[in-house]
């Protein structure tokens, strides 16, 4: 069955609580209700979907409970920096929180690192190709250091080394653990 425009966001009426916070979730729930009403679902499949939705709501509630004290500490503007630091230290000691809870959107980090790695390898390869392959005399600009009267280090070679250094720097910064 084809589900038309599942990602379309519509305003929803009769939302409990703060409407600005729940508009997206409420819209998706209303759309899910509409899609369920248009499709034929067997009882076993309906129970599985119901359990998955229930588990998702429980996980979201647990994550919100774990992060709420940290958000409350950050919203208190009357505290000095030292008091904020002491409060944060106390919260970290009391609550078990890890990077999976605090970070969102970590799925795209792997893709981003892969793209930067490919770009860095291309820069290094281009830099070595510029050094190894012969270039016309008009493109080599000037010779900085002569090995022989016909050969030496040119400005183009120095630019190529900068390109290689840029590629290596991208690799180092990409995989440096922060």
PDB file of C-alpha atoms in Angstrom:
ATOM      1  CA  UNK A   1       0.000   0.000   0.000  1.00  0.00           C
ATOM      2  CA  UNK A   2       1.339   3.424  -0.910  1.00  0.00           C
ATOM      3  CA  UNK A   3       1.196   5.995   1.876  1.00  0.00           C
ATOM      4  CA  UNK A   4       0.841   9.450   0.343  1.00  0.00           C
ATOM      5  CA  UNK A   5       2.712  12.400   1.830  1.00  0.00           C
ATOM      6  CA  UNK A   6       3.673  10.766   5.103  1.00  0.00           C
ATOM      7  CA  UNK A   7       6.196  13.485   5.884  1.00  0.00           C
ATOM      8  CA  UNK A   8       3.830  16.376   5.242  1.00  0.00           C
ATOM      9  CA  UNK A   9       3.374  18.548   8.341  1.00  0.00           C
ATOM     10  CA  UNK A  10      -0.084  20.002   9.017  1.00  0.00           C
ATOM     11  CA  UNK A  11      -1.330  22.089  11.943  1.00  0.00           C
ATOM     12  CA  UNK A  12      -3.267  20.025  14.459  1.00  0.00           C
ATOM     13  CA  UNK A  13      -6.304  21.064  16.487  1.00  0.00           C
ATOM     14  CA  UNK A  14      -7.009  20.083  20.100  1.00  0.00           C
ATOM     15  CA  UNK A  15      -3.448  19.471  21.270  1.00  0.00           C
ATOM     16  CA  UNK A  16      -2.898  18.982  24.998  1.00  0.00           C
ATOM     17  CA  UNK A  17      -0.270  21.114  26.725  1.00  0.00           C
ATOM     18  CA  UNK A  18       1.955  23.574  24.928  1.00  0.00           C
ATOM     19  CA  UNK A  19       0.834  23.642  21.329  1.00  0.00           C
ATOM     20  CA  UNK A  20       4.108  25.014  19.917  1.00  0.00           C
ATOM     21  CA  UNK A  21       6.129  22.119  21.378  1.00  0.00           C
ATOM     22  CA  UNK A  22       3.702  19.374  20.377  1.00  0.00           C
ATOM     23  CA  UNK A  23       2.656  20.534  16.918  1.00  0.00           C
ATOM     24  CA  UNK A  24       5.055  18.259  15.047  1.00  0.00           C
ATOM     25  CA  UNK A  25       4.344  15.209  17.204  1.00  0.00           C
ATOM     26  CA  UNK A  26       0.615  15.906  17.250  1.00  0.00           C
ATOM     27  CA  UNK A  27       0.586  16.347  13.486  1.00  0.00           C
ATOM     28  CA  UNK A  28       2.350  13.052  12.985  1.00  0.00           C
ATOM     29  CA  UNK A  29      -0.018  11.286  15.383  1.00  0.00           C
ATOM     30  CA  UNK A  30      -3.046  12.695  13.558  1.00  0.00           C
ATOM     31  CA  UNK A  31      -1.536  11.641  10.241  1.00  0.00           C
ATOM     32  CA  UNK A  32      -0.783   8.171  11.622  1.00  0.00           C
ATOM     33  CA  UNK A  33      -4.391   7.869  12.777  1.00  0.00           C
ATOM     34  CA  UNK A  34      -5.570   8.867   9.302  1.00  0.00           C
ATOM     35  CA  UNK A  35      -3.247   6.350   7.595  1.00  0.00           C
ATOM     36  CA  UNK A  36      -4.300   3.555   9.970  1.00  0.00           C
ATOM     37  CA  UNK A  37      -7.931   4.336   9.239  1.00  0.00           C
ATOM     38  CA  UNK A  38      -7.280   3.954   5.485  1.00  0.00           C
ATOM     39  CA  UNK A  39      -5.344   0.700   5.671  1.00  0.00           C
ATOM     40  CA  UNK A  40      -6.188  -2.872   6.536  1.00  0.00           C
ATOM     41  CA  UNK A  41      -4.052  -4.158   9.420  1.00  0.00           C
ATOM     42  CA  UNK A  42      -4.337  -7.618  10.961  1.00  0.00           C
ATOM     43  CA  UNK A  43      -4.616  -7.839  14.789  1.00  0.00           C
ATOM     44  CA  UNK A  44      -1.132  -9.339  15.311  1.00  0.00           C
ATOM     45  CA  UNK A  45       0.494  -6.565  13.305  1.00  0.00           C
ATOM     46  CA  UNK A  46      -1.587  -3.973  15.176  1.00  0.00           C
ATOM     47  CA  UNK A  47      -0.330  -5.298  18.548  1.00  0.00           C
ATOM     48  CA  UNK A  48       3.283  -5.171  17.344  1.00  0.00           C
ATOM     49  CA  UNK A  49       2.878  -1.583  16.142  1.00  0.00           C
ATOM     50  CA  UNK A  50       1.151  -0.623  19.379  1.00  0.00           C
ATOM     51  CA  UNK A  51       4.008  -2.109  21.413  1.00  0.00           C
ATOM     52  CA  UNK A  52       6.644  -0.303  19.312  1.00  0.00           C
ATOM     53  CA  UNK A  53       4.857   3.029  19.727  1.00  0.00           C
ATOM     54  CA  UNK A  54       4.464   2.454  23.465  1.00  0.00           C
ATOM     55  CA  UNK A  55       8.183   1.649  23.827  1.00  0.00           C
ATOM     56  CA  UNK A  56       9.119   4.780  21.846  1.00  0.00           C
ATOM     57  CA  UNK A  57       7.021   6.980  24.149  1.00  0.00           C
ATOM     58  CA  UNK A  58       8.532   5.327  27.248  1.00  0.00           C
ATOM     59  CA  UNK A  59      12.077   5.819  25.934  1.00  0.00           C
ATOM     60  CA  UNK A  60      11.377   9.472  25.127  1.00  0.00           C
ATOM     61  CA  UNK A  61       9.947  10.029  28.602  1.00  0.00           C
ATOM     62  CA  UNK A  62      12.954   8.386  30.273  1.00  0.00           C
ATOM     63  CA  UNK A  63      15.392  10.440  28.214  1.00  0.00           C
ATOM     64  CA  UNK A  64      13.516  13.646  29.032  1.00  0.00           C
ATOM     65  CA  UNK A  65      13.617  12.773  32.756  1.00  0.00           C
ATOM     66  CA  UNK A  66      17.376  12.207  32.599  1.00  0.00           C
ATOM     67  CA  UNK A  67      18.098  15.470  30.767  1.00  0.00           C
ATOM     68  CA  UNK A  68      15.558  17.686  32.611  1.00  0.00           C
ATOM     69  CA  UNK A  69      17.775  18.490  35.662  1.00  0.00           C
ATOM     70  CA  UNK A  70      20.586  19.646  33.374  1.00  0.00           C
ATOM     71  CA  UNK A  71      18.215  21.876  31.395  1.00  0.00           C
ATOM     72  CA  UNK A  72      16.798  23.336  34.608  1.00  0.00           C
ATOM     73  CA  UNK A  73      20.305  24.174  35.812  1.00  0.00           C
ATOM     74  CA  UNK A  74      21.100  25.909  32.536  1.00  0.00           C
ATOM     75  CA  UNK A  75      17.901  27.983  32.651  1.00  0.00           C
ATOM     76  CA  UNK A  76      18.607  29.387  36.127  1.00  0.00           C
ATOM     77  CA  UNK A  77      20.156  32.793  35.375  1.00  0.00           C
ATOM     78  CA  UNK A  78      20.611  33.835  39.007  1.00  0.00           C
ATOM     79  CA  UNK A  79      23.519  31.438  39.635  1.00  0.00           C
ATOM     80  CA  UNK A  80      27.147  32.489  39.337  1.00  0.00           C
ATOM     81  CA  UNK A  81      29.599  30.484  37.265  1.00  0.00           C
ATOM     82  CA  UNK A  82      30.993  28.772  40.341  1.00  0.00           C
ATOM     83  CA  UNK A  83      27.511  27.775  41.509  1.00  0.00           C
ATOM     84  CA  UNK A  84      26.693  26.498  38.013  1.00  0.00           C
ATOM     85  CA  UNK A  85      29.874  24.449  38.019  1.00  0.00           C
ATOM     86  CA  UNK A  86      29.130  23.005  41.442  1.00  0.00           C
ATOM     87  CA  UNK A  87      25.558  22.210  40.397  1.00  0.00           C
ATOM     88  CA  UNK A  88      26.763  20.527  37.219  1.00  0.00           C
ATOM     89  CA  UNK A  89      29.315  18.498  39.160  1.00  0.00           C
ATOM     90  CA  UNK A  90      26.599  17.387  41.589  1.00  0.00           C
ATOM     91  CA  UNK A  91      24.196  16.472  38.752  1.00  0.00           C
ATOM     92  CA  UNK A  92      26.856  14.475  36.927  1.00  0.00           C
ATOM     93  CA  UNK A  93      27.666  12.572  40.110  1.00  0.00           C
ATOM     94  CA  UNK A  94      24.006  11.782  40.783  1.00  0.00           C
ATOM     95  CA  UNK A  95      22.767  11.041  37.258  1.00  0.00           C
ATOM     96  CA  UNK A  96      24.057   8.480  34.821  1.00  0.00           C
ATOM     97  CA  UNK A  97      24.073  10.254  31.483  1.00  0.00           C
ATOM     98  CA  UNK A  98      26.120   9.398  28.440  1.00  0.00           C
ATOM     99  CA  UNK A  99      26.780  10.855  25.010  1.00  0.00           C
ATOM    100  CA  UNK A 100      23.943   8.884  23.413  1.00  0.00           C
ATOM    101  CA  UNK A 101      21.438  10.799  25.516  1.00  0.00           C
ATOM    102  CA  UNK A 102      23.027  14.226  25.175  1.00  0.00           C
ATOM    103  CA  UNK A 103      23.914  14.033  21.475  1.00  0.00           C
ATOM    104  CA  UNK A 104      21.330  14.151  18.764  1.00  0.00           C
ATOM    105  CA  UNK A 105      21.954  13.720  15.084  1.00  0.00           C
ATOM    106  CA  UNK A 106      25.011  11.520  15.481  1.00  0.00           C
ATOM    107  CA  UNK A 107      24.049   9.430  12.456  1.00  0.00           C
ATOM    108  CA  UNK A 108      25.304  12.064  10.067  1.00  0.00           C
ATOM    109  CA  UNK A 109      28.705  12.337  11.760  1.00  0.00           C
ATOM    110  CA  UNK A 110      29.954   9.115  10.183  1.00  0.00           C
ATOM    111  CA  UNK A 111      28.868  10.269   6.743  1.00  0.00           C
ATOM    112  CA  UNK A 112      30.507  13.660   7.285  1.00  0.00           C
ATOM    113  CA  UNK A 113      33.771  12.046   8.390  1.00  0.00           C
ATOM    114  CA  UNK A 114      33.723   9.802   5.316  1.00  0.00           C
ATOM    115  CA  UNK A 115      33.268  12.766   2.968  1.00  0.00           C
ATOM    116  CA  UNK A 116      36.070  14.719   4.661  1.00  0.00           C
ATOM    117  CA  UNK A 117      38.332  11.657   4.459  1.00  0.00           C
ATOM    118  CA  UNK A 118      37.665  11.284   0.716  1.00  0.00           C
ATOM    119  CA  UNK A 119      38.361  14.999   0.206  1.00  0.00           C
ATOM    120  CA  UNK A 120      41.613  14.743   2.168  1.00  0.00           C
ATOM    121  CA  UNK A 121      42.802  11.742   0.131  1.00  0.00           C
ATOM    122  CA  UNK A 122      41.981  13.624  -3.082  1.00  0.00           C
ATOM    123  CA  UNK A 123      43.979  16.643  -1.898  1.00  0.00           C
ATOM    124  CA  UNK A 124      46.997  14.500  -1.023  1.00  0.00           C
ATOM    125  CA  UNK A 125      46.809  12.665  -4.347  1.00  0.00           C
ATOM    126  CA  UNK A 126      46.509  15.937  -6.270  1.00  0.00           C
ATOM    127  CA  UNK A 127      49.483  17.405  -4.417  1.00  0.00           C
ATOM    128  CA  UNK A 128      51.693  14.416  -5.221  1.00  0.00           C
ATOM    129  CA  UNK A 129      50.508  14.444  -8.835  1.00  0.00           C
ATOM    130  CA  UNK A 130      51.463  18.114  -9.133  1.00  0.00           C
ATOM    131  CA  UNK A 131      54.966  17.336  -7.888  1.00  0.00           C
ATOM    132  CA  UNK A 132      55.553  14.159  -9.908  1.00  0.00           C
ATOM    133  CA  UNK A 133      54.027  15.110 -13.256  1.00  0.00           C
ATOM    134  CA  UNK A 134      56.023  17.471 -15.459  1.00  0.00           C
ATOM    135  CA  UNK A 135      54.528  20.922 -15.945  1.00  0.00           C
ATOM    136  CA  UNK A 136      55.191  23.478 -18.679  1.00  0.00           C
ATOM    137  CA  UNK A 137      57.862  26.064 -17.917  1.00  0.00           C
ATOM    138  CA  UNK A 138      55.324  28.884 -17.929  1.00  0.00           C
ATOM    139  CA  UNK A 139      53.332  27.142 -15.178  1.00  0.00           C
ATOM    140  CA  UNK A 140      56.270  26.550 -12.834  1.00  0.00           C
ATOM    141  CA  UNK A 141      56.669  30.312 -12.249  1.00  0.00           C
ATOM    142  CA  UNK A 142      60.137  30.514 -10.601  1.00  0.00           C
ATOM    143  CA  UNK A 143      62.771  28.180  -9.199  1.00  0.00           C
ATOM    144  CA  UNK A 144      63.491  28.725  -5.497  1.00  0.00           C
ATOM    145  CA  UNK A 145      66.384  26.280  -5.068  1.00  0.00           C
ATOM    146  CA  UNK A 146      68.490  24.706  -7.828  1.00  0.00           C
ATOM    147  CA  UNK A 147      69.733  21.093  -7.635  1.00  0.00           C
ATOM    148  CA  UNK A 148      71.278  21.284 -11.083  1.00  0.00           C
ATOM    149  CA  UNK A 149      71.242  24.114 -13.618  1.00  0.00           C
ATOM    150  CA  UNK A 150      68.143  22.536 -15.232  1.00  0.00           C
ATOM    151  CA  UNK A 151      66.242  21.309 -12.127  1.00  0.00           C
ATOM    152  CA  UNK A 152      65.251  22.509  -8.670  1.00  0.00           C
ATOM    153  CA  UNK A 153      62.426  23.305  -6.293  1.00  0.00           C
ATOM    154  CA  UNK A 154      59.865  25.598  -7.897  1.00  0.00           C
ATOM    155  CA  UNK A 155      57.035  27.679  -6.497  1.00  0.00           C
ATOM    156  CA  UNK A 156      54.627  25.088  -7.944  1.00  0.00           C
ATOM    157  CA  UNK A 157      56.349  22.391  -5.865  1.00  0.00           C
ATOM    158  CA  UNK A 158      55.895  24.502  -2.734  1.00  0.00           C
ATOM    159  CA  UNK A 159      52.200  25.015  -3.536  1.00  0.00           C
ATOM    160  CA  UNK A 160      51.900  21.251  -4.053  1.00  0.00           C
ATOM    161  CA  UNK A 161      53.425  20.657  -0.621  1.00  0.00           C
ATOM    162  CA  UNK A 162      50.869  23.066   0.866  1.00  0.00           C
ATOM    163  CA  UNK A 163      48.053  21.085  -0.814  1.00  0.00           C
ATOM    164  CA  UNK A 164      49.477  17.834   0.622  1.00  0.00           C
ATOM    165  CA  UNK A 165      49.783  19.452   4.052  1.00  0.00           C
ATOM    166  CA  UNK A 166      46.145  20.594   3.817  1.00  0.00           C
ATOM    167  CA  UNK A 167      45.022  17.016   3.074  1.00  0.00           C
ATOM    168  CA  UNK A 168      47.032  15.611   5.982  1.00  0.00           C
ATOM    169  CA  UNK A 169      45.657  18.329   8.258  1.00  0.00           C
ATOM    170  CA  UNK A 170      42.096  17.415   7.231  1.00  0.00           C
ATOM    171  CA  UNK A 171      42.741  13.767   8.109  1.00  0.00           C
ATOM    172  CA  UNK A 172      44.256  14.666  11.488  1.00  0.00           C
ATOM    173  CA  UNK A 173      41.432  17.073  12.385  1.00  0.00           C
ATOM    174  CA  UNK A 174      38.787  14.647  11.131  1.00  0.00           C
ATOM    175  CA  UNK A 175      39.880  11.767  13.356  1.00  0.00           C
ATOM    176  CA  UNK A 176      41.031  13.809  16.324  1.00  0.00           C
ATOM    177  CA  UNK A 177      38.832  12.821  19.278  1.00  0.00           C
ATOM    178  CA  UNK A 178      37.312  15.902  20.843  1.00  0.00           C
TER     179      UNK A 178
END
